[in-house]
Tab-separated table of C-alpha atoms and ligand atoms in Angstrom:
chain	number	residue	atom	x	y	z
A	70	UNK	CA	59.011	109.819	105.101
A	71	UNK	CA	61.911	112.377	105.743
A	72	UNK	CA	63.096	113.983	102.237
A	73	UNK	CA	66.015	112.613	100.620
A	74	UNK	CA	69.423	114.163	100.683
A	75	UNK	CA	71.109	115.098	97.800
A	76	UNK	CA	74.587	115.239	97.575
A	77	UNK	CA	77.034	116.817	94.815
A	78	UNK	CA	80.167	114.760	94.706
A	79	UNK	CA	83.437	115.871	92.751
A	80	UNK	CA	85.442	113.774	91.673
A	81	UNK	CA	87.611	112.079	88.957
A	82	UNK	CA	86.527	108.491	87.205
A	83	UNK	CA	89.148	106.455	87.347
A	84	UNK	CA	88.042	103.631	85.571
A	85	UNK	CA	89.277	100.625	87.146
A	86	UNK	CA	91.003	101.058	90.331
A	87	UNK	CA	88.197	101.934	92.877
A	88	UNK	CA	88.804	105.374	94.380
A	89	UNK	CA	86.736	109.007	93.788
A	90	UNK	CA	83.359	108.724	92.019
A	91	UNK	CA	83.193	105.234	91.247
A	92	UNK	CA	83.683	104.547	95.591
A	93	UNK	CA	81.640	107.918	96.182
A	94	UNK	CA	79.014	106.994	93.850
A	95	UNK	CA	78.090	103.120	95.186
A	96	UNK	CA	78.984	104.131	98.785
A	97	UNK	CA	76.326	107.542	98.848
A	98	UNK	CA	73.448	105.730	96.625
A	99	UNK	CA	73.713	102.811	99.167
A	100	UNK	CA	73.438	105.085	102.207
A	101	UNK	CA	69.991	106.543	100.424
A	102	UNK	CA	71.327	109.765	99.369
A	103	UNK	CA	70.955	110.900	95.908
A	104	UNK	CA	74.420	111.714	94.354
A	105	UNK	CA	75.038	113.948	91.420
A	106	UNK	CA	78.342	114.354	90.309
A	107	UNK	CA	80.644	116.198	88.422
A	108	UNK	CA	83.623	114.532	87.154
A	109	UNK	CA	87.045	116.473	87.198
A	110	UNK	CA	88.588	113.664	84.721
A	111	UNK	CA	88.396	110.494	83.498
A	112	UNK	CA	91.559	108.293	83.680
A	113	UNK	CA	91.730	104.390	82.665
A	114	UNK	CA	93.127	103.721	86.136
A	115	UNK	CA	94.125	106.125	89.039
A	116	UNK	CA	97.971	107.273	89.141
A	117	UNK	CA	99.245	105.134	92.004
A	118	UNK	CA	100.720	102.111	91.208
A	119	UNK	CA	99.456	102.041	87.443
A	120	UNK	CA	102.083	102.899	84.536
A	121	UNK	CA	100.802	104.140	80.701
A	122	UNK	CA	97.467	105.300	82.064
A	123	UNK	CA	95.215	107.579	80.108
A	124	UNK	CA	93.739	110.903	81.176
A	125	UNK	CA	91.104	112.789	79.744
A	126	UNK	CA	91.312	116.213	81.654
A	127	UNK	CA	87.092	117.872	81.837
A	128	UNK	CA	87.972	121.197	82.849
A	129	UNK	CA	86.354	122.902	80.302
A	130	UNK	CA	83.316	120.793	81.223
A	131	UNK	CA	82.406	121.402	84.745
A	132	UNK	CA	81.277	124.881	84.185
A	133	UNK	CA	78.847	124.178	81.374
A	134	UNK	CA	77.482	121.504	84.119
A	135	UNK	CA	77.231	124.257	87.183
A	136	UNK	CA	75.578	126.280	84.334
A	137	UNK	CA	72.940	123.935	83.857
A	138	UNK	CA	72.496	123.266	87.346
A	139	UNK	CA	72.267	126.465	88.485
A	140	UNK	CA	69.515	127.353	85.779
A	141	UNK	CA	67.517	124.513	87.701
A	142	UNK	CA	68.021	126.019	91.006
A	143	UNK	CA	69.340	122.867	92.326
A	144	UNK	CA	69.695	122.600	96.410
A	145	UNK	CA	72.335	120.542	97.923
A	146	UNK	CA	72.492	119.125	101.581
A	147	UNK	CA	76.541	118.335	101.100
A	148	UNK	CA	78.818	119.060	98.296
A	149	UNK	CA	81.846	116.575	98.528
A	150	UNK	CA	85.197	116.858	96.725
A	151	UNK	CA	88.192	115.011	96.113
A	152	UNK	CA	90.657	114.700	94.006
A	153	UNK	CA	91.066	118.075	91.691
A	154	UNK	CA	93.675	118.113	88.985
A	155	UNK	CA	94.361	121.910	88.320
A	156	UNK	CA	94.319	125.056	90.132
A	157	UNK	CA	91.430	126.368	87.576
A	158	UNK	CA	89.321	123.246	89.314
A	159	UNK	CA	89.936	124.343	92.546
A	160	UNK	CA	88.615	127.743	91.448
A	161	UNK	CA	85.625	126.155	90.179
A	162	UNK	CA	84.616	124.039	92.995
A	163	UNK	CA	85.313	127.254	95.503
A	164	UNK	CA	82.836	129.117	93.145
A	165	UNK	CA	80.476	125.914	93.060
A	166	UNK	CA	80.440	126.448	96.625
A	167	UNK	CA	80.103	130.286	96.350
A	168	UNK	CA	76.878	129.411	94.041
A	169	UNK	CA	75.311	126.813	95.817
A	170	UNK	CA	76.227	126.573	99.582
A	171	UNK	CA	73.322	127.752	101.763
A	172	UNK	CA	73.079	127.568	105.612
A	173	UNK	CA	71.948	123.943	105.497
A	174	UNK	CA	74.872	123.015	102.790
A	175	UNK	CA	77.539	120.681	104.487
A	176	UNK	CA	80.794	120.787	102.379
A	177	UNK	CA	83.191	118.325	102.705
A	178	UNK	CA	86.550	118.930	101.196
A	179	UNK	CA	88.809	115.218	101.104
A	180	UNK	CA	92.416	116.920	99.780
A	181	UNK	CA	93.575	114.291	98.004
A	182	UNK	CA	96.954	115.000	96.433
A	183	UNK	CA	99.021	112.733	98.504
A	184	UNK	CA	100.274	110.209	100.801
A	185	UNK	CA	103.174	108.197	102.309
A	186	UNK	CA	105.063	111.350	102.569
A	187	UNK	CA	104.310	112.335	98.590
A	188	UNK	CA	102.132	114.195	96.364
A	189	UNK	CA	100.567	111.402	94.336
A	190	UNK	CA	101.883	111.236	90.398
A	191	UNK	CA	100.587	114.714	88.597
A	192	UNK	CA	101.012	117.035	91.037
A	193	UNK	CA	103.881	119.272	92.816
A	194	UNK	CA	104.065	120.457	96.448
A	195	UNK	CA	102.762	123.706	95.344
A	196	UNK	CA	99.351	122.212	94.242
A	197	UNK	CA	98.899	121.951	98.586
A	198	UNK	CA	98.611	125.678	98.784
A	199	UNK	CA	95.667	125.306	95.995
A	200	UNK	CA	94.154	122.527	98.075
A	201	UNK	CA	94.348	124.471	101.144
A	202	UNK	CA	91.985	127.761	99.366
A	203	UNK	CA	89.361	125.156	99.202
A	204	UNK	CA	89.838	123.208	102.650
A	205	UNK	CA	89.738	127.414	103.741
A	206	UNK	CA	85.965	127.113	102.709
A	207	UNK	CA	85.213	123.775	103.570
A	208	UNK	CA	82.723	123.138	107.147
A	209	UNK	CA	84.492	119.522	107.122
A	210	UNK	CA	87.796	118.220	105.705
A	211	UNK	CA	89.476	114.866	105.248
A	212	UNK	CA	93.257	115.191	105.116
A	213	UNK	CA	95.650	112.167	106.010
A	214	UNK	CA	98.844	113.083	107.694
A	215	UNK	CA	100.865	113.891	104.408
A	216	UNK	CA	98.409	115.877	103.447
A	217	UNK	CA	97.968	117.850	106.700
A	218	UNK	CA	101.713	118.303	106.253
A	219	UNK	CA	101.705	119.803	103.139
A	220	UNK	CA	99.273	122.327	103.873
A	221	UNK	CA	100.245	123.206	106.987
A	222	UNK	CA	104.417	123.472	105.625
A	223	UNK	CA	105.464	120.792	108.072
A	224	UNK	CA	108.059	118.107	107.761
A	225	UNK	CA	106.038	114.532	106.824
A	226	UNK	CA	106.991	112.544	110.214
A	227	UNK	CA	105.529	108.762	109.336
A	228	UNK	CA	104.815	107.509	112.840
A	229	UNK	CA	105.656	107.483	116.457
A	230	UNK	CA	104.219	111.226	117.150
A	231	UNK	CA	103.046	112.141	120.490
A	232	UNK	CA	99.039	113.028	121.057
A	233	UNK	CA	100.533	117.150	121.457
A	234	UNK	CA	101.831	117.164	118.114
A	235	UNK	CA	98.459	115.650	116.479
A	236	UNK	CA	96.126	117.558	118.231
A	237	UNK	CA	98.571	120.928	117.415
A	238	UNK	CA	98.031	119.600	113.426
A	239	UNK	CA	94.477	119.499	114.343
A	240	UNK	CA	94.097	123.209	115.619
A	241	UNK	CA	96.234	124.691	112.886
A	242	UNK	CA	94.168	122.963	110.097
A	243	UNK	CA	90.830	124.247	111.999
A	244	UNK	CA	92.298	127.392	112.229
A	245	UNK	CA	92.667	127.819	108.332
A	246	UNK	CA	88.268	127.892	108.751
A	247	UNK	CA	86.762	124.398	109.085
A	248	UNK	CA	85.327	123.601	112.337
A	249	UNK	CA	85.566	119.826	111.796
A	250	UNK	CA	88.715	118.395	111.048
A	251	UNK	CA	89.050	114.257	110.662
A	252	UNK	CA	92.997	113.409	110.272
A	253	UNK	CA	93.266	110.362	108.614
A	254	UNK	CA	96.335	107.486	108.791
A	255	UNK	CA	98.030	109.013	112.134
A	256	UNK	CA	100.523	106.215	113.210
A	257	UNK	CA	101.010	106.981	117.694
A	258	UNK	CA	103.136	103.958	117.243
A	259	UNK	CA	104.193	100.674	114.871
A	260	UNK	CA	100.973	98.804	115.708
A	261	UNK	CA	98.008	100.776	115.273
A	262	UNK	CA	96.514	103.462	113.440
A	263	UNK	CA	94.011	106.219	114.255
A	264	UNK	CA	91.457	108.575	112.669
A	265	UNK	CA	91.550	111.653	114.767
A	266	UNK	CA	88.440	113.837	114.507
A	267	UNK	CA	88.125	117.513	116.386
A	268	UNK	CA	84.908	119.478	116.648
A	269	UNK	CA	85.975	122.773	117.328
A	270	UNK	CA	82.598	124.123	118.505
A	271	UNK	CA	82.047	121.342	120.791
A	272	UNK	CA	85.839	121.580	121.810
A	273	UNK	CA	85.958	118.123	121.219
A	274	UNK	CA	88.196	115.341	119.874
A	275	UNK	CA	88.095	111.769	119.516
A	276	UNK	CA	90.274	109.295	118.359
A	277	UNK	CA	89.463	105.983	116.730
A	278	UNK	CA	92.055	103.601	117.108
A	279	UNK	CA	92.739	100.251	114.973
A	280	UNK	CA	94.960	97.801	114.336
A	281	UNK	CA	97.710	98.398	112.000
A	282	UNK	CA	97.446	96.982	108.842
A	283	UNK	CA	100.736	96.734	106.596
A	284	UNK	CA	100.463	97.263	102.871
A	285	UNK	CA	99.307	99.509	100.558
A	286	UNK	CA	96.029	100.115	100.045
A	287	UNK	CA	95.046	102.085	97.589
A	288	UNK	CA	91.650	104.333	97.288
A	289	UNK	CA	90.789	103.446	101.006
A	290	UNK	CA	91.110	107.433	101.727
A	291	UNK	CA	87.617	107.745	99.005
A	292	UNK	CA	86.348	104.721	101.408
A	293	UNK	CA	86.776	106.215	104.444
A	294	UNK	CA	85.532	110.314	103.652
A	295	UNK	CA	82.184	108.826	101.174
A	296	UNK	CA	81.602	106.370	104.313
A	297	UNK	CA	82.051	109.308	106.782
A	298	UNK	CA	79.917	111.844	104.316
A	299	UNK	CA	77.246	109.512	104.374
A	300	UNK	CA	77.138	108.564	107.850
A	301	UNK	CA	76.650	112.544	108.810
A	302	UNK	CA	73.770	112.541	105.661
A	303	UNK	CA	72.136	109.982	107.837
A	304	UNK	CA	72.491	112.017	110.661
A	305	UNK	CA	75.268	110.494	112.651
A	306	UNK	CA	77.270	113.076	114.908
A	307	UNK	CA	81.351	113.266	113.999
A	308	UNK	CA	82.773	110.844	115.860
A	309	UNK	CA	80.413	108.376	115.327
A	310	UNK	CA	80.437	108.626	111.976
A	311	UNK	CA	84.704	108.472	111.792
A	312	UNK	CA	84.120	105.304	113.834
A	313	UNK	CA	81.556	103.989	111.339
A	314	UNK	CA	84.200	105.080	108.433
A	315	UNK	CA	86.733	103.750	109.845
A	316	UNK	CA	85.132	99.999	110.524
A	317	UNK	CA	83.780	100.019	107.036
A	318	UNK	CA	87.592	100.757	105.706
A	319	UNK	CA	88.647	98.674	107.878
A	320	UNK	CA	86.593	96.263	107.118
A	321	UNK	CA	87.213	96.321	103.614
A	322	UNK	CA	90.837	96.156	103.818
A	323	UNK	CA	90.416	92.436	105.427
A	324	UNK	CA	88.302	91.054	103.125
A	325	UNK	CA	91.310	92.033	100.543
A	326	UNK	CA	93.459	90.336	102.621
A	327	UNK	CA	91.418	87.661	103.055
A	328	UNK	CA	90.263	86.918	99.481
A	329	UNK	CA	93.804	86.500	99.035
A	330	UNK	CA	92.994	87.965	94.904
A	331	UNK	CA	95.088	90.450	93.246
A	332	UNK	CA	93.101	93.611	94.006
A	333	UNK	CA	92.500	97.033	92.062
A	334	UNK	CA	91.249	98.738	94.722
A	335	UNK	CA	89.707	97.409	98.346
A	336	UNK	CA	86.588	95.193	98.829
A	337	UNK	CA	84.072	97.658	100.078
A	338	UNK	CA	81.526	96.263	97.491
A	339	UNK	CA	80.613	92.686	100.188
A	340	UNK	CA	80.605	95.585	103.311
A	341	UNK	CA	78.119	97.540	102.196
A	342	UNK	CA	75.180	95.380	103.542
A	343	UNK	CA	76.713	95.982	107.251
A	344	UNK	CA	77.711	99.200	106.752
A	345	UNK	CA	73.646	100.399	105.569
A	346	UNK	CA	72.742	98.256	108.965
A	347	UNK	CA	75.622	100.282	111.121
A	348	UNK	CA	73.307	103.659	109.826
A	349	UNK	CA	70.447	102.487	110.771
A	350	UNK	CA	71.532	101.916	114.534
B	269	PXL	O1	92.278	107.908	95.714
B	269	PXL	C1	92.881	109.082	95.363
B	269	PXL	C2	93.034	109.224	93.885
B	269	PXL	C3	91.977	109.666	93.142
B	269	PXL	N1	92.047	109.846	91.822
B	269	PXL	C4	93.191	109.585	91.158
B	269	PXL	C5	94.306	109.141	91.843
B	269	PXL	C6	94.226	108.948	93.247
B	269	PXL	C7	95.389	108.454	93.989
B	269	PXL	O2	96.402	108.095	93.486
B	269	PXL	O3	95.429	108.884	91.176
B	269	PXL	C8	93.242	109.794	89.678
């Protein structure tokens, strides 16, 4: 039997709400890959669309965790962040990395800080040049559109691009030091939407192009880059796994839809089952 991969996934809890380590968590551990985590917070919901939440900031944790680790000589096949909620916790992941990224150490930076054009609810533009220190490190990153826009100091343009002006956001955001980029939410026109992933060794991109769904879905960008991390753990190549991502996302948006119930958070839970058998193939 082939030794199990181990993944380190950073994230907040948001307690109810579905998004960062409680998606990353069930989505990893269902793919076979053993997840430790580090949680950068716990909130009672996530900050989108919730009013009155509370937020426990764990700063001053995550170091005595990497201590601990690091005294067990830990070895990770991916480290995986998301959403960060200070500059000092971008330092620490960059030094996580620093600490504990080898030559077989994939690290997977989602930058989530924003979308629809805005930074989500605690931060301000200038948390996107923090973000971008980290995505500078990363081998992989996750960014939608807004995001790519904020780190790259471009006007947020919702839809109706051409392919030139993606695939120029593409080589600028490779150029900050990932060679995989995967560009998330990137509207060509009003009725469908694309996941646009670039290999820059292979000098190759791929889009994967849905259906546009309308509404607001919240925590489907956590769905999408666990989905994606753990297709590559299982040894998918990039654009397979963005098309695997992006059918179980997809996926899990329609059974929302279709369930017709008020939702915190997409169904990805009643996917999973096809998503484990879409690894496998
Ligand atoms: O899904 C991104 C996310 C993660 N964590 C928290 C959030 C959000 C998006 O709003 O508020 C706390």
């Amino acid at each position: 039997m082939d030794k199990q991969k181990r993944v380190a996934a950073i994230h907040d809890i948001s307690c109810l709400g579905k998004c960062s380590l409680t998606v990353a968590l069930p989505v990893l551990s269902a793919a076979g890959i053993e997840t430790a985590v580090i949680p950068t917070a716990v909130l009672s919901t996530h900050t989108g669309g919730f009013e009155n939440y509370s937020s426990m900031d764990l700063t001053a944790e995550m170091p005595k965790i990497i201590k601990h680790w690091k005294s067990l000589e830990l070895q990770f096949d991916a480290v995986y962040s998301g959403y960060l909620g200070s500059k000092e916790q971008v330092d620490i992941v960059c030094e996580f990395l620093d600490n504990f990224k080898s030559e077989n150490t994939l690290s997977v930076v989602d930058p989530a800080m924003a979308d629809n054009g805005k930074m989500y609810a605690l931060f301000d533009s200038g948390f996107a040049a923090e973000m971008k220190r980290l995505c500078q490190k990363a081998d992989i990153i996750v960014p939608n559109v807004t995001e790519a826009c904020f780190m790259l100091d471009k006007e947020y343009i919702p839809s109706g691009y051409d392919q030139g002006f993606i695939e120029n956001m593409v080589y600028r955001l490779s150029d900050l030091g990932p060679e995989r980029i995967v560009l998330t939410g990137v509207h060509f026109d009003d009725k469908t939407v694309s996941a646009v992933a670039y290999d820059r060794k292979a000098q190759k991109m791929c889009s994967v192009v849905r259906d546009r769904i309308d509404g607001m879905f919240h925590g489907t960008g956590d769905v999408f880059a666990s989905a994606l991390t753990a297709a590559l753990m299982n040894g998918k190549d990039l654009f397979r796994a963005t098309e695997i991502a992006v059918d179980f996302t997809v996926g899990s948006i329609k059974r929302t839809i279709a369930s017709g119930a008020e939702h915190y958070g997409v169904d990805f839970e009643r996917g999973l089952g096809e998503f484990i058998k879409s690894l496998e193939k």
